[in-house]
Structure formats: structure tokens, C-alpha cells
């Protein structure tokens, strides 16, 4: 009997270079902002030769109180200089730099228009000795200004970028309509779609809920590198390797900029020979694009109660673990997409896996586990290694080679968890705010669009004196809002378990089509969902075989993770006693399992008592610890700039 049509694999014709490009927002060469948020990268640019006119205080809605704030840099009206308030160090007409900071963490957009400046922090002053110049200052010429482009190491501008990724080009079509003719690293159109439900030994084909026609299988880190080059061609200055660690406020408690962290600080707090003080970067409008669970963005959201003034519900997260393989030629099907649910996860844990065939015999494979799982013995890393032993998966991987490994959290709260993204002095964009479409398993296109909307609002604020609140207003009128509203009930449906979640999702998709008359709510925050150890039994995971499953040290090696060893730990315990007095006896030390890099381990002290040891140099910057710790006792902060994973094909 022939297979029913609804169970057949979806086949898509090749998109090719002739695919139609529908642009609802034509690319404007004078638009002074380009958003590269694809998870975490956001850049500011001004079209060479364009000028932002001085605002007239008589017509401006927000006339600056500082007469210097509306100065326009030009030959007759030189801007402020850099260097800790010591005057213009770079000669007349040399504008201060603007910056994107910190490879996926603390990234910020600063306008170059009047009042923006980069200053060395006073705490870096060395009494009795000559003033050291920060690398950002040292790169600035003393004569005529040229764009500052700091590149501490090759590829660092996308070294923290990780995603699946089946890419929906909707936002890119609006931003760069002719990208298909510009050698973008978007070359593999989706050729087929499969959706499997796994049991321990079988893969059952289900109707695919995904519509990936016109989408592409890509490496997001490669796309970010390409877009950063495009941005630099337009005059954007990229500063990879500098981590923004602090929000700066003015005297009216309005966000005025960010400060980078000091580098060259030893573990004991002393200054090493390589010490360099951090710098303060100030601007009239600050846009934060740190990716999921951004450390500065979370502080802004909390301090300004942005979630309460937005959609009101807490954010919920998942942890994605991914490998890129090079598989045998006969098994490779460019553009093939497979998603799975079910095994190896239990019936109360939301999650699933993906297999995406790229070009050059490469296969992206990963497992996503919702962080509201209940069993404290569950290890997402070991669940991923177990998943690869499934007969349908192992057969595909055997004979292949792992090229890279990585992990990152993603926000799954969707529509119910969108905060008001505007705060006094700026706004939050992309995944820092949380625009992932859970049933699509996509967030790059919505993150990009949010950056474009913020850019337009910022332009109007700088030129016309309007309010940055226009970003929030336009966001609610955009296709982001409509898309997330229609997808709002899929993720919370699984609060009731796997089977009810699948049933409710089917009703939502095929009957209500995203227009149901009710909105489901999320359950407990992820850290509160972890249950006591007495309610669960330990999980016995198979030992890695070294062929398709691997131990953590082997995987870490493939992530190219590196941190300066002699620096204060960037993973901090709010209460050092909690791990031994609460986490270990009540939850069996879950931090040793939810971390996909084994940063946290319990070792015996000199008295034989277990003590939490933090291997901060292993950190993949996934942020799972900041989210899942039962008592919210772990605070993730930015390490010394340049540290972390070194992804190239993720």
C-alpha cells in the first residue's frame, strides 16, 4: 500500500539565485544603522558622507540640556576627544569612536553624533607613573582620524555565534535585497523536511509541522562574518574581544553608555604586567544586543521592570547542544532537514533534536532540552550523547568525523514573555529581548528585524528629536508581533506533558491556525521547576564509545574554548555556602550535570567533605548556570575580553 501523502517527506525545488525577493522595507543607503544581531551581533554604521543635522531646540521634542550634545562633528566644529577627559588627543576634526563590544556579550551600539565619547576609566590611573593607553586608544592615530577596527584574533567577530540553523531570509530580503548576488554564505536551500517521533529503537514519521520552503541550511557564524565585512565596507567599526561589563548612568539615572572590564587582573585581584584599564563608552542612544540572557540586558530588564510593562510573564529557556560532522559522501543529502521528538527525553521533558545537511559533506546535529525539566539527575550533555546511539542516527554518523562542538541557551517564552524593550537612554534588541518563534525553531529573522526597527526609531530620535519609544510601537505593528502571537500557545502547551502538548499543538496549528481565543501561560520559572532529589532516581548513562559519543574533555577540545587562566572567575556565587548546604543535599548537585562543559564539579577537600569547584576556563558561555541553578546563586559575568569558545562553522 502506498504511503499516504501527509506522511511523505516534503520535497522542495531548489531555490537557486533566481528566487524572488519580496522587500517590504527597501534598503536605504542613507540608513545609519545596520543590524547584524543573528543571535548576538549588532553593529552601528553611518553611510560615508552622510551627516546628521543639528537638532533645533525650538522644534525638538527632546532638546538636549547639554549645549555640547547637539554638536555635529565637522572641520569647523570638532568633536570631543577621547582619553579620560584630558581633551582632544587626536587633532581637530577627529571624531571619537563608536563601538560594538565583546563577541556575543555586552554588545552595544553607540551613535557617533555629538556627545558620544570613549574615555579611559579613572581607576586605571597609575599613581606616580605614566598613563597607560588602553588598546582601543592606542589604535587611534594621533593625526587624522581613521576608522578603528580592532581584531585581536582572526574570526573572533563570530567566535561565539551558534545556532541550528535553518535560516528564513525574510528580514535579510528587506535589509539587503540583492544578497543572493553578493556571494553570501547562504547556498544550500532546504530540499526536504522530515519529522520523526523516536522510540528507543525506531523512528516513526509524523506529518511535518514545518514549512521550510524557501529557507536555507546555513552556518550562522559564517553568515555573521560575511555581514560584518559588509558592515565594515559601509564604515562600521567592529571591536571584537572587548567585553562590556557595566551600565553607565548619567546624573538623571538615564543610561548613558557602557564600560568595558579591566584586563590583566590576576585571580588574587592584583594587576599583572599585562594590565589595561577598562574604558567608558558613552552615547546618546544605547542599543543592547547581547544574545539570549544577556548579562547587562537582564539587569536593565529587572531594574526598569521592563517585563512587567511588556507582556508580563517570565522568560523560559532551553539549552541547545550541537556538533558539526563531516559524514560519508553516500550519506550526505544537501538541504535535507530532520527534526525529532520523543526519545531519549522522558515524557515530562520538552525538547527535540535536529539534523541539517549543509554543503561539503557537513551535517549539523543537535539536541534542545527545555530548562524547566524536573529531574535533577538529568544531564543534557549525556542525553545528547545517548541520542546519537539511536539506530537511525548512529548509522548516519558512523564513518564520519566531528569538526566542532558547542552549546548555547535559547529563549522560548515567545509572545507572553516579550518585555518592553525600551529603557531611558536606549533599547534592547534581538535575542536579548527574546523573539524566538518556538514552533518554527527560528529566531534569527525576528532578531534581525527587531534591530532594523530599532535602527529606524533611533534615526528618527537623533534627527527629528522623536522618542525611542517609537521602536516599541513599531514592533507591535510589525510581522514579528503577528508571527509570535500566532505561535504563542505551542510552548506552554507542553507544561501538561508530551502527549497533551502534542495534541494541543495539533489543535492550535490545524484547527485554530494560531487564532485561538485563549492564551496559555507558562509554568514555573526554570530554576523553580527542578524537583527534590528524593522524588527521582539517578539516571544511568552509557559510557561514550569514542566513535559517535564522546566525553566532555574531547568535546571541549573541539569547541576551541580558551580563557586566560589567571583572572578572577567570571562565574560567581552569591552565597558560597549554598552549593554544599542546599544544592548537594536537596538536588544532588545539579550544576555538575546541567552544564554542558563540566565547569562545576564537587571534589573532596582536605577533610574529605565535598566542595564545589568551578573550572571557569571550560565555560562555553551558554548561560545555563545563570538560568537553571535552583536558588539563582550563580551569577554569570563577562570574563576578560577575547575569552570563550572559538566557533567557525556553528
mmCIF file of C-alpha atoms in Angstrom, residues 232-584:
data_model
loop_
_atom_site.group_PDB
_atom_site.id
_atom_site.type_symbol
_atom_site.label_atom_id
_atom_site.label_comp_id
_atom_site.label_asym_id
_atom_site.label_seq_id
_atom_site.Cartn_x
_atom_site.Cartn_y
_atom_site.Cartn_z
ATOM 1 C CA UNK A 232 32.821 47.414 7.596
ATOM 2 C CA UNK A 233 32.612 48.278 3.911
ATOM 3 C CA UNK A 234 29.956 50.812 4.918
ATOM 4 C CA UNK A 235 32.174 52.335 7.593
ATOM 5 C CA UNK A 236 31.196 50.340 10.678
ATOM 6 C CA UNK A 237 33.953 49.875 13.225
ATOM 7 C CA UNK A 238 33.969 46.426 14.817
ATOM 8 C CA UNK A 239 35.628 45.829 18.193
ATOM 9 C CA UNK A 240 35.687 42.084 18.852
ATOM 10 C CA UNK A 241 37.370 40.936 22.023
ATOM 11 C CA UNK A 242 36.195 43.752 24.304
ATOM 12 C CA UNK A 243 33.553 42.816 26.877
ATOM 13 C CA UNK A 244 31.054 45.363 28.169
ATOM 14 C CA UNK A 245 30.658 44.683 31.861
ATOM 15 C CA UNK A 246 28.866 47.688 33.325
ATOM 16 C CA UNK A 247 25.986 50.028 32.516
ATOM 17 C CA UNK A 248 26.760 53.729 32.898
ATOM 18 C CA UNK A 249 24.103 56.199 34.051
ATOM 19 C CA UNK A 250 24.065 59.964 33.990
ATOM 20 C CA UNK A 251 23.022 62.207 36.878
ATOM 21 C CA UNK A 252 19.344 61.693 35.962
ATOM 22 C CA UNK A 253 19.676 57.890 36.052
ATOM 23 C CA UNK A 254 19.385 57.652 32.272
ATOM 24 C CA UNK A 255 21.571 55.034 30.604
ATOM 25 C CA UNK A 256 24.472 56.892 29.046
ATOM 26 C CA UNK A 257 26.829 54.134 27.933
ATOM 27 C CA UNK A 258 28.782 51.075 28.977
ATOM 28 C CA UNK A 259 32.169 50.333 30.464
ATOM 29 C CA UNK A 260 34.462 47.514 29.413
ATOM 30 C CA UNK A 261 36.100 45.421 32.088
ATOM 31 C CA UNK A 262 39.710 45.809 33.121
ATOM 32 C CA UNK A 263 42.052 43.235 31.611
ATOM 33 C CA UNK A 264 45.206 41.852 33.147
ATOM 34 C CA UNK A 265 43.753 41.284 36.634
ATOM 35 C CA UNK A 266 45.101 38.193 38.403
ATOM 36 C CA UNK A 267 42.994 35.690 40.339
ATOM 37 C CA UNK A 268 44.012 37.311 43.602
ATOM 38 C CA UNK A 269 42.905 40.742 42.364
ATOM 39 C CA UNK A 270 46.398 42.098 41.765
ATOM 40 C CA UNK A 271 47.424 43.710 38.492
ATOM 41 C CA UNK A 272 49.539 41.622 36.165
ATOM 42 C CA UNK A 273 52.129 43.105 33.836
ATOM 43 C CA UNK A 274 49.547 42.966 31.053
ATOM 44 C CA UNK A 275 47.058 45.108 32.985
ATOM 45 C CA UNK A 276 44.991 47.543 30.931
ATOM 46 C CA UNK A 277 42.165 49.614 32.428
ATOM 47 C CA UNK A 278 38.684 49.411 31.002
ATOM 48 C CA UNK A 279 37.164 52.245 29.042
ATOM 49 C CA UNK A 280 33.842 54.041 29.210
ATOM 50 C CA UNK A 281 31.887 54.408 26.004
ATOM 51 C CA UNK A 282 29.066 56.906 26.055
ATOM 52 C CA UNK A 283 26.378 57.708 23.534
ATOM 53 C CA UNK A 284 23.046 59.437 23.185
ATOM 54 C CA UNK A 285 21.250 56.160 22.493
ATOM 55 C CA UNK A 286 22.451 52.744 23.651
ATOM 56 C CA UNK A 287 21.206 49.554 21.962
ATOM 57 C CA UNK A 288 21.980 46.282 23.720
ATOM 58 C CA UNK A 289 22.268 43.129 21.596
ATOM 59 C CA UNK A 290 23.882 40.517 23.812
ATOM 60 C CA UNK A 291 22.004 37.420 22.711
ATOM 61 C CA UNK A 292 19.986 35.152 24.986
ATOM 62 C CA UNK A 293 20.205 36.008 28.716
ATOM 63 C CA UNK A 294 22.492 38.988 28.170
ATOM 64 C CA UNK A 295 24.075 39.965 31.479
ATOM 65 C CA UNK A 296 23.603 43.725 31.037
ATOM 66 C CA UNK A 297 20.208 43.341 29.366
ATOM 67 C CA UNK A 298 18.902 41.259 32.271
ATOM 68 C CA UNK A 299 19.955 43.961 34.732
ATOM 69 C CA UNK A 300 18.202 46.605 32.638
ATOM 70 C CA UNK A 301 15.042 44.465 32.378
ATOM 71 C CA UNK A 302 14.992 43.944 36.142
ATOM 72 C CA UNK A 303 15.933 47.455 37.234
ATOM 73 C CA UNK A 304 13.425 49.134 34.910
ATOM 74 C CA UNK A 305 10.702 46.450 35.328
ATOM 75 C CA UNK A 306 10.516 46.033 31.557
ATOM 76 C CA UNK A 307 8.913 42.608 31.697
ATOM 77 C CA UNK A 308 6.083 43.936 33.840
ATOM 78 C CA UNK A 309 5.470 46.787 31.407
ATOM 79 C CA UNK A 310 5.633 44.365 28.487
ATOM 80 C CA UNK A 311 3.718 41.102 28.192
ATOM 81 C CA UNK A 312 4.220 40.343 31.864
ATOM 82 C CA UNK A 313 5.338 36.719 32.046
ATOM 83 C CA UNK A 314 8.789 35.417 32.925
ATOM 84 C CA UNK A 315 11.133 34.140 30.242
ATOM 85 C CA UNK A 316 11.596 30.402 29.834
ATOM 86 C CA UNK A 317 14.680 28.846 28.249
ATOM 87 C CA UNK A 318 16.151 25.776 26.614
ATOM 88 C CA UNK A 319 19.710 24.543 26.193
ATOM 89 C CA UNK A 320 20.850 23.619 22.703
ATOM 90 C CA UNK A 321 23.856 21.312 22.277
ATOM 91 C CA UNK A 322 25.295 20.968 18.794
ATOM 92 C CA UNK A 323 28.003 19.229 16.799
ATOM 93 C CA UNK A 324 29.051 19.691 13.183
ATOM 94 C CA UNK A 325 30.172 16.473 11.493
ATOM 95 C CA UNK A 326 31.770 15.614 8.192
ATOM 96 C CA UNK A 327 29.940 12.467 7.076
ATOM 97 C CA UNK A 328 30.470 9.936 4.287
ATOM 98 C CA UNK A 329 29.602 11.099 0.785
ATOM 99 C CA UNK A 330 26.925 8.461 0.209
ATOM 100 C CA UNK A 331 25.011 9.536 3.318
ATOM 101 C CA UNK A 332 25.080 13.255 2.609
ATOM 102 C CA UNK A 333 21.938 14.920 1.202
ATOM 103 C CA UNK A 334 22.468 18.710 0.918
ATOM 104 C CA UNK A 335 19.416 20.609 2.144
ATOM 105 C CA UNK A 336 17.848 17.651 3.974
ATOM 106 C CA UNK A 337 16.201 18.678 7.259
ATOM 107 C CA UNK A 338 15.078 16.292 10.012
ATOM 108 C CA UNK A 339 13.508 17.184 13.356
ATOM 109 C CA UNK A 340 12.647 14.673 16.060
ATOM 110 C CA UNK A 341 10.721 14.492 19.329
ATOM 111 C CA UNK A 342 10.464 11.770 21.925
ATOM 112 C CA UNK A 343 13.356 9.516 22.944
ATOM 113 C CA UNK A 344 15.738 9.934 24.730
ATOM 114 C CA UNK A 345 13.851 12.562 26.766
ATOM 115 C CA UNK A 346 11.211 11.478 29.271
ATOM 116 C CA UNK A 347 7.521 12.215 28.762
ATOM 117 C CA UNK A 348 7.574 15.260 31.051
ATOM 118 C CA UNK A 349 10.573 16.991 29.469
ATOM 119 C CA UNK A 350 10.097 19.252 26.461
ATOM 120 C CA UNK A 351 12.718 19.108 23.748
ATOM 121 C CA UNK A 352 13.786 17.582 20.473
ATOM 122 C CA UNK A 353 16.652 17.129 18.051
ATOM 123 C CA UNK A 354 17.678 18.308 14.613
ATOM 124 C CA UNK A 355 19.792 17.060 11.711
ATOM 125 C CA UNK A 356 20.614 19.568 8.967
ATOM 126 C CA UNK A 357 22.669 18.650 5.894
ATOM 127 C CA UNK A 358 24.872 21.560 4.792
ATOM 128 C CA UNK A 359 27.323 21.549 1.877
ATOM 129 C CA UNK A 360 30.792 19.933 1.752
ATOM 130 C CA UNK A 361 29.505 16.734 3.403
ATOM 131 C CA UNK A 362 28.812 18.622 6.618
ATOM 132 C CA UNK A 363 25.985 17.696 8.973
ATOM 133 C CA UNK A 364 24.717 19.844 11.868
ATOM 134 C CA UNK A 365 23.257 17.663 14.610
ATOM 135 C CA UNK A 366 21.924 18.768 17.963
ATOM 136 C CA UNK A 367 19.577 18.284 20.871
ATOM 137 C CA UNK A 368 17.490 21.011 22.522
ATOM 138 C CA UNK A 369 16.321 20.441 26.107
ATOM 139 C CA UNK A 370 13.910 22.823 27.834
ATOM 140 C CA UNK A 371 15.431 24.037 31.096
ATOM 141 C CA UNK A 372 12.201 23.632 33.036
ATOM 142 C CA UNK A 373 12.904 19.904 33.298
ATOM 143 C CA UNK A 374 12.108 18.441 36.708
ATOM 144 C CA UNK A 375 14.572 15.600 37.269
ATOM 145 C CA UNK A 376 17.750 16.923 38.941
ATOM 146 C CA UNK A 377 19.662 13.864 37.690
ATOM 147 C CA UNK A 378 19.059 14.755 34.033
ATOM 148 C CA UNK A 379 22.190 15.741 32.088
ATOM 149 C CA UNK A 380 21.523 17.478 28.752
ATOM 150 C CA UNK A 381 25.040 16.636 27.542
ATOM 151 C CA UNK A 382 24.631 12.935 28.264
ATOM 152 C CA UNK A 383 21.133 12.940 26.747
ATOM 153 C CA UNK A 384 22.720 14.247 23.535
ATOM 154 C CA UNK A 385 25.395 11.526 23.545
ATOM 155 C CA UNK A 386 22.686 8.944 24.179
ATOM 156 C CA UNK A 387 20.567 10.333 21.324
ATOM 157 C CA UNK A 388 23.374 9.709 18.835
ATOM 158 C CA UNK A 389 23.262 5.990 19.668
ATOM 159 C CA UNK A 390 19.767 5.646 18.177
ATOM 160 C CA UNK A 391 19.932 3.235 15.210
ATOM 161 C CA UNK A 392 18.589 5.837 12.759
ATOM 162 C CA UNK A 393 21.184 8.369 13.921
ATOM 163 C CA UNK A 394 24.235 6.204 14.538
ATOM 164 C CA UNK A 395 24.067 4.771 11.020
ATOM 165 C CA UNK A 396 24.295 8.291 9.611
ATOM 166 C CA UNK A 397 27.291 9.258 11.758
ATOM 167 C CA UNK A 398 29.414 6.109 11.542
ATOM 168 C CA UNK A 399 32.500 6.663 9.441
ATOM 169 C CA UNK A 400 32.298 10.413 9.914
ATOM 170 C CA UNK A 401 34.358 12.922 11.885
ATOM 171 C CA UNK A 402 33.300 15.576 14.393
ATOM 172 C CA UNK A 403 34.507 19.026 13.350
ATOM 173 C CA UNK A 404 33.148 21.220 16.137
ATOM 174 C CA UNK A 405 31.125 21.165 19.355
ATOM 175 C CA UNK A 406 29.241 23.893 21.198
ATOM 176 C CA UNK A 407 26.239 24.815 23.327
ATOM 177 C CA UNK A 408 24.031 27.857 23.909
ATOM 178 C CA UNK A 409 20.764 28.643 25.631
ATOM 179 C CA UNK A 410 17.788 29.994 23.708
ATOM 180 C CA UNK A 411 14.720 31.846 24.966
ATOM 181 C CA UNK A 412 11.422 30.024 24.438
ATOM 182 C CA UNK A 413 8.986 32.313 26.241
ATOM 183 C CA UNK A 414 7.722 33.778 22.994
ATOM 184 C CA UNK A 415 4.874 36.299 22.886
ATOM 185 C CA UNK A 416 3.937 36.023 26.568
ATOM 186 C CA UNK A 417 7.475 36.898 27.687
ATOM 187 C CA UNK A 418 8.315 39.871 25.456
ATOM 188 C CA UNK A 419 9.482 42.737 27.665
ATOM 189 C CA UNK A 420 9.010 46.384 26.882
ATOM 190 C CA UNK A 421 12.362 46.737 25.085
ATOM 191 C CA UNK A 422 12.774 50.488 25.650
ATOM 192 C CA UNK A 423 14.501 51.966 28.687
ATOM 193 C CA UNK A 424 15.603 55.543 29.454
ATOM 194 C CA UNK A 425 18.542 56.102 27.132
ATOM 195 C CA UNK A 426 18.200 53.133 24.797
ATOM 196 C CA UNK A 427 16.630 49.813 23.908
ATOM 197 C CA UNK A 428 17.165 46.043 23.868
ATOM 198 C CA UNK A 429 17.116 44.202 20.559
ATOM 199 C CA UNK A 430 17.198 40.659 19.229
ATOM 200 C CA UNK A 431 17.503 37.607 21.435
ATOM 201 C CA UNK A 432 18.324 39.739 24.465
ATOM 202 C CA UNK A 433 14.653 40.700 24.375
ATOM 203 C CA UNK A 434 13.515 37.274 23.162
ATOM 204 C CA UNK A 435 11.792 36.947 19.782
ATOM 205 C CA UNK A 436 12.304 33.232 19.071
ATOM 206 C CA UNK A 437 9.430 31.510 17.273
ATOM 207 C CA UNK A 438 9.284 28.162 19.089
ATOM 208 C CA UNK A 439 7.216 26.081 16.621
ATOM 209 C CA UNK A 440 9.404 27.315 13.768
ATOM 210 C CA UNK A 441 12.576 26.840 15.880
ATOM 211 C CA UNK A 442 13.810 30.103 14.391
ATOM 212 C CA UNK A 443 14.816 33.439 15.865
ATOM 213 C CA UNK A 444 17.478 34.907 13.581
ATOM 214 C CA UNK A 445 14.993 36.537 11.225
ATOM 215 C CA UNK A 446 12.994 38.118 14.064
ATOM 216 C CA UNK A 447 16.176 39.259 15.828
ATOM 217 C CA UNK A 448 17.362 40.969 12.649
ATOM 218 C CA UNK A 449 14.015 42.642 12.092
ATOM 219 C CA UNK A 450 13.962 43.970 15.658
ATOM 220 C CA UNK A 451 17.350 45.568 15.052
ATOM 221 C CA UNK A 452 16.100 47.204 11.875
ATOM 222 C CA UNK A 453 13.069 48.602 13.697
ATOM 223 C CA UNK A 454 15.297 49.908 16.481
ATOM 224 C CA UNK A 455 17.596 51.478 13.880
ATOM 225 C CA UNK A 456 14.730 53.373 12.286
ATOM 226 C CA UNK A 457 13.484 54.598 15.661
ATOM 227 C CA UNK A 458 16.997 55.642 16.673
ATOM 228 C CA UNK A 459 17.496 57.538 13.420
ATOM 229 C CA UNK A 460 14.280 59.474 14.000
ATOM 230 C CA UNK A 461 15.268 60.160 17.597
ATOM 231 C CA UNK A 462 18.644 61.564 16.554
ATOM 232 C CA UNK A 463 17.456 63.525 13.521
ATOM 233 C CA UNK A 464 13.910 64.543 14.375
ATOM 234 C CA UNK A 465 14.018 64.504 18.159
ATOM 235 C CA UNK A 466 11.317 61.861 18.452
ATOM 236 C CA UNK A 467 11.246 59.291 21.232
ATOM 237 C CA UNK A 468 12.961 55.913 21.069
ATOM 238 C CA UNK A 469 9.575 54.567 22.249
ATOM 239 C CA UNK A 470 8.770 54.506 18.540
ATOM 240 C CA UNK A 471 10.704 51.206 18.440
ATOM 241 C CA UNK A 472 8.223 49.559 20.849
ATOM 242 C CA UNK A 473 5.259 50.996 18.959
ATOM 243 C CA UNK A 474 6.540 49.817 15.580
ATOM 244 C CA UNK A 475 7.480 46.420 16.978
ATOM 245 C CA UNK A 476 3.844 45.814 17.936
ATOM 246 C CA UNK A 477 2.784 46.732 14.385
ATOM 247 C CA UNK A 478 5.389 44.529 12.686
ATOM 248 C CA UNK A 479 5.261 40.979 11.358
ATOM 249 C CA UNK A 480 7.326 39.926 14.418
ATOM 250 C CA UNK A 481 4.339 40.633 16.664
ATOM 251 C CA UNK A 482 1.874 38.847 14.402
ATOM 252 C CA UNK A 483 4.168 35.830 13.995
ATOM 253 C CA UNK A 484 4.826 35.405 17.698
ATOM 254 C CA UNK A 485 1.165 35.948 18.592
ATOM 255 C CA UNK A 486 0.128 33.082 16.315
ATOM 256 C CA UNK A 487 2.825 30.866 17.870
ATOM 257 C CA UNK A 488 2.102 31.798 21.480
ATOM 258 C CA UNK A 489 0.389 28.612 22.700
ATOM 259 C CA UNK A 490 2.751 25.910 21.420
ATOM 260 C CA UNK A 491 5.442 26.069 24.085
ATOM 261 C CA UNK A 492 3.190 26.394 27.189
ATOM 262 C CA UNK A 493 1.043 23.517 25.894
ATOM 263 C CA UNK A 494 3.833 21.136 26.884
ATOM 264 C CA UNK A 495 3.553 22.161 30.532
ATOM 265 C CA UNK A 496 0.974 19.368 30.690
ATOM 266 C CA UNK A 497 3.358 16.708 29.357
ATOM 267 C CA UNK A 498 4.421 15.344 25.977
ATOM 268 C CA UNK A 499 1.177 13.720 24.808
ATOM 269 C CA UNK A 500 -1.149 16.616 25.845
ATOM 270 C CA UNK A 501 1.387 19.049 24.385
ATOM 271 C CA UNK A 502 1.419 17.288 21.010
ATOM 272 C CA UNK A 503 -2.393 17.159 20.974
ATOM 273 C CA UNK A 504 -2.829 20.831 21.908
ATOM 274 C CA UNK A 505 -0.199 21.848 19.359
ATOM 275 C CA UNK A 506 -2.030 19.941 16.621
ATOM 276 C CA UNK A 507 -5.294 21.681 17.524
ATOM 277 C CA UNK A 508 -3.549 25.049 17.579
ATOM 278 C CA UNK A 509 -1.957 24.510 14.165
ATOM 279 C CA UNK A 510 -4.573 22.673 12.152
ATOM 280 C CA UNK A 511 -7.838 23.964 13.670
ATOM 281 C CA UNK A 512 -7.271 27.381 15.242
ATOM 282 C CA UNK A 513 -4.297 28.217 12.953
ATOM 283 C CA UNK A 514 -2.796 30.448 15.639
ATOM 284 C CA UNK A 515 -6.038 32.353 16.269
ATOM 285 C CA UNK A 516 -7.321 30.506 19.330
ATOM 286 C CA UNK A 517 -9.495 32.599 21.684
ATOM 287 C CA UNK A 518 -7.236 31.907 24.676
ATOM 288 C CA UNK A 519 -3.581 32.395 25.624
ATOM 289 C CA UNK A 520 -1.848 29.748 27.703
ATOM 290 C CA UNK A 521 0.533 30.724 30.481
ATOM 291 C CA UNK A 522 3.971 29.388 31.240
ATOM 292 C CA UNK A 523 4.547 27.275 34.325
ATOM 293 C CA UNK A 524 7.168 27.887 36.977
ATOM 294 C CA UNK A 525 10.419 29.683 36.130
ATOM 295 C CA UNK A 526 13.036 27.167 35.028
ATOM 296 C CA UNK A 527 15.063 27.259 38.241
ATOM 297 C CA UNK A 528 11.952 26.613 40.344
ATOM 298 C CA UNK A 529 10.912 23.642 38.201
ATOM 299 C CA UNK A 530 13.773 21.458 39.468
ATOM 300 C CA UNK A 531 12.381 18.950 41.958
ATOM 301 C CA UNK A 532 13.951 17.497 45.074
ATOM 302 C CA UNK A 533 16.270 14.534 44.731
ATOM 303 C CA UNK A 534 14.007 12.260 46.810
ATOM 304 C CA UNK A 535 11.356 12.383 44.066
ATOM 305 C CA UNK A 536 13.644 10.916 41.388
ATOM 306 C CA UNK A 537 16.073 8.106 40.767
ATOM 307 C CA UNK A 538 19.585 8.552 39.324
ATOM 308 C CA UNK A 539 19.878 8.191 35.536
ATOM 309 C CA UNK A 540 22.450 5.698 34.275
ATOM 310 C CA UNK A 541 24.004 6.991 31.054
ATOM 311 C CA UNK A 542 26.070 4.750 28.739
ATOM 312 C CA UNK A 543 29.785 5.389 28.598
ATOM 313 C CA UNK A 544 30.953 7.207 25.447
ATOM 314 C CA UNK A 545 32.323 4.905 22.763
ATOM 315 C CA UNK A 546 34.701 7.436 21.168
ATOM 316 C CA UNK A 547 33.094 6.874 17.754
ATOM 317 C CA UNK A 548 29.755 8.676 17.830
ATOM 318 C CA UNK A 549 29.577 9.606 21.522
ATOM 319 C CA UNK A 550 32.319 11.369 23.441
ATOM 320 C CA UNK A 551 33.389 12.522 26.890
ATOM 321 C CA UNK A 552 33.294 16.205 27.842
ATOM 322 C CA UNK A 553 37.049 16.913 27.526
ATOM 323 C CA UNK A 554 37.036 15.635 23.943
ATOM 324 C CA UNK A 555 34.063 17.822 23.078
ATOM 325 C CA UNK A 556 35.556 20.870 24.776
ATOM 326 C CA UNK A 557 38.682 20.484 22.673
ATOM 327 C CA UNK A 558 36.521 20.731 19.564
ATOM 328 C CA UNK A 559 34.898 23.956 20.801
ATOM 329 C CA UNK A 560 38.240 25.835 20.759
ATOM 330 C CA UNK A 561 37.337 27.253 24.166
ATOM 331 C CA UNK A 562 40.045 29.307 25.807
ATOM 332 C CA UNK A 563 40.214 31.718 28.734
ATOM 333 C CA UNK A 564 43.104 33.423 30.439
ATOM 334 C CA UNK A 565 43.680 31.133 33.417
ATOM 335 C CA UNK A 566 44.999 33.797 35.783
ATOM 336 C CA UNK A 567 41.948 36.026 36.093
ATOM 337 C CA UNK A 568 39.145 36.392 38.633
ATOM 338 C CA UNK A 569 36.394 33.828 37.981
ATOM 339 C CA UNK A 570 33.589 35.216 35.864
ATOM 340 C CA UNK A 571 31.193 32.675 37.394
ATOM 341 C CA UNK A 572 30.384 33.980 40.842
ATOM 342 C CA UNK A 573 28.492 32.517 43.785
ATOM 343 C CA UNK A 574 26.227 34.975 45.545
ATOM 344 C CA UNK A 575 26.422 32.776 48.650
ATOM 345 C CA UNK A 576 29.437 30.391 48.701
ATOM 346 C CA UNK A 577 27.699 28.105 51.206
ATOM 347 C CA UNK A 578 24.651 27.276 49.058
ATOM 348 C CA UNK A 579 26.238 24.514 46.899
ATOM 349 C CA UNK A 580 27.193 22.364 49.896
ATOM 350 C CA UNK A 581 24.251 23.208 52.172
ATOM 351 C CA UNK A 582 21.392 23.306 49.627
ATOM 352 C CA UNK A 583 22.234 22.135 46.106
ATOM 353 C CA UNK A 584 24.092 18.968 47.042
#
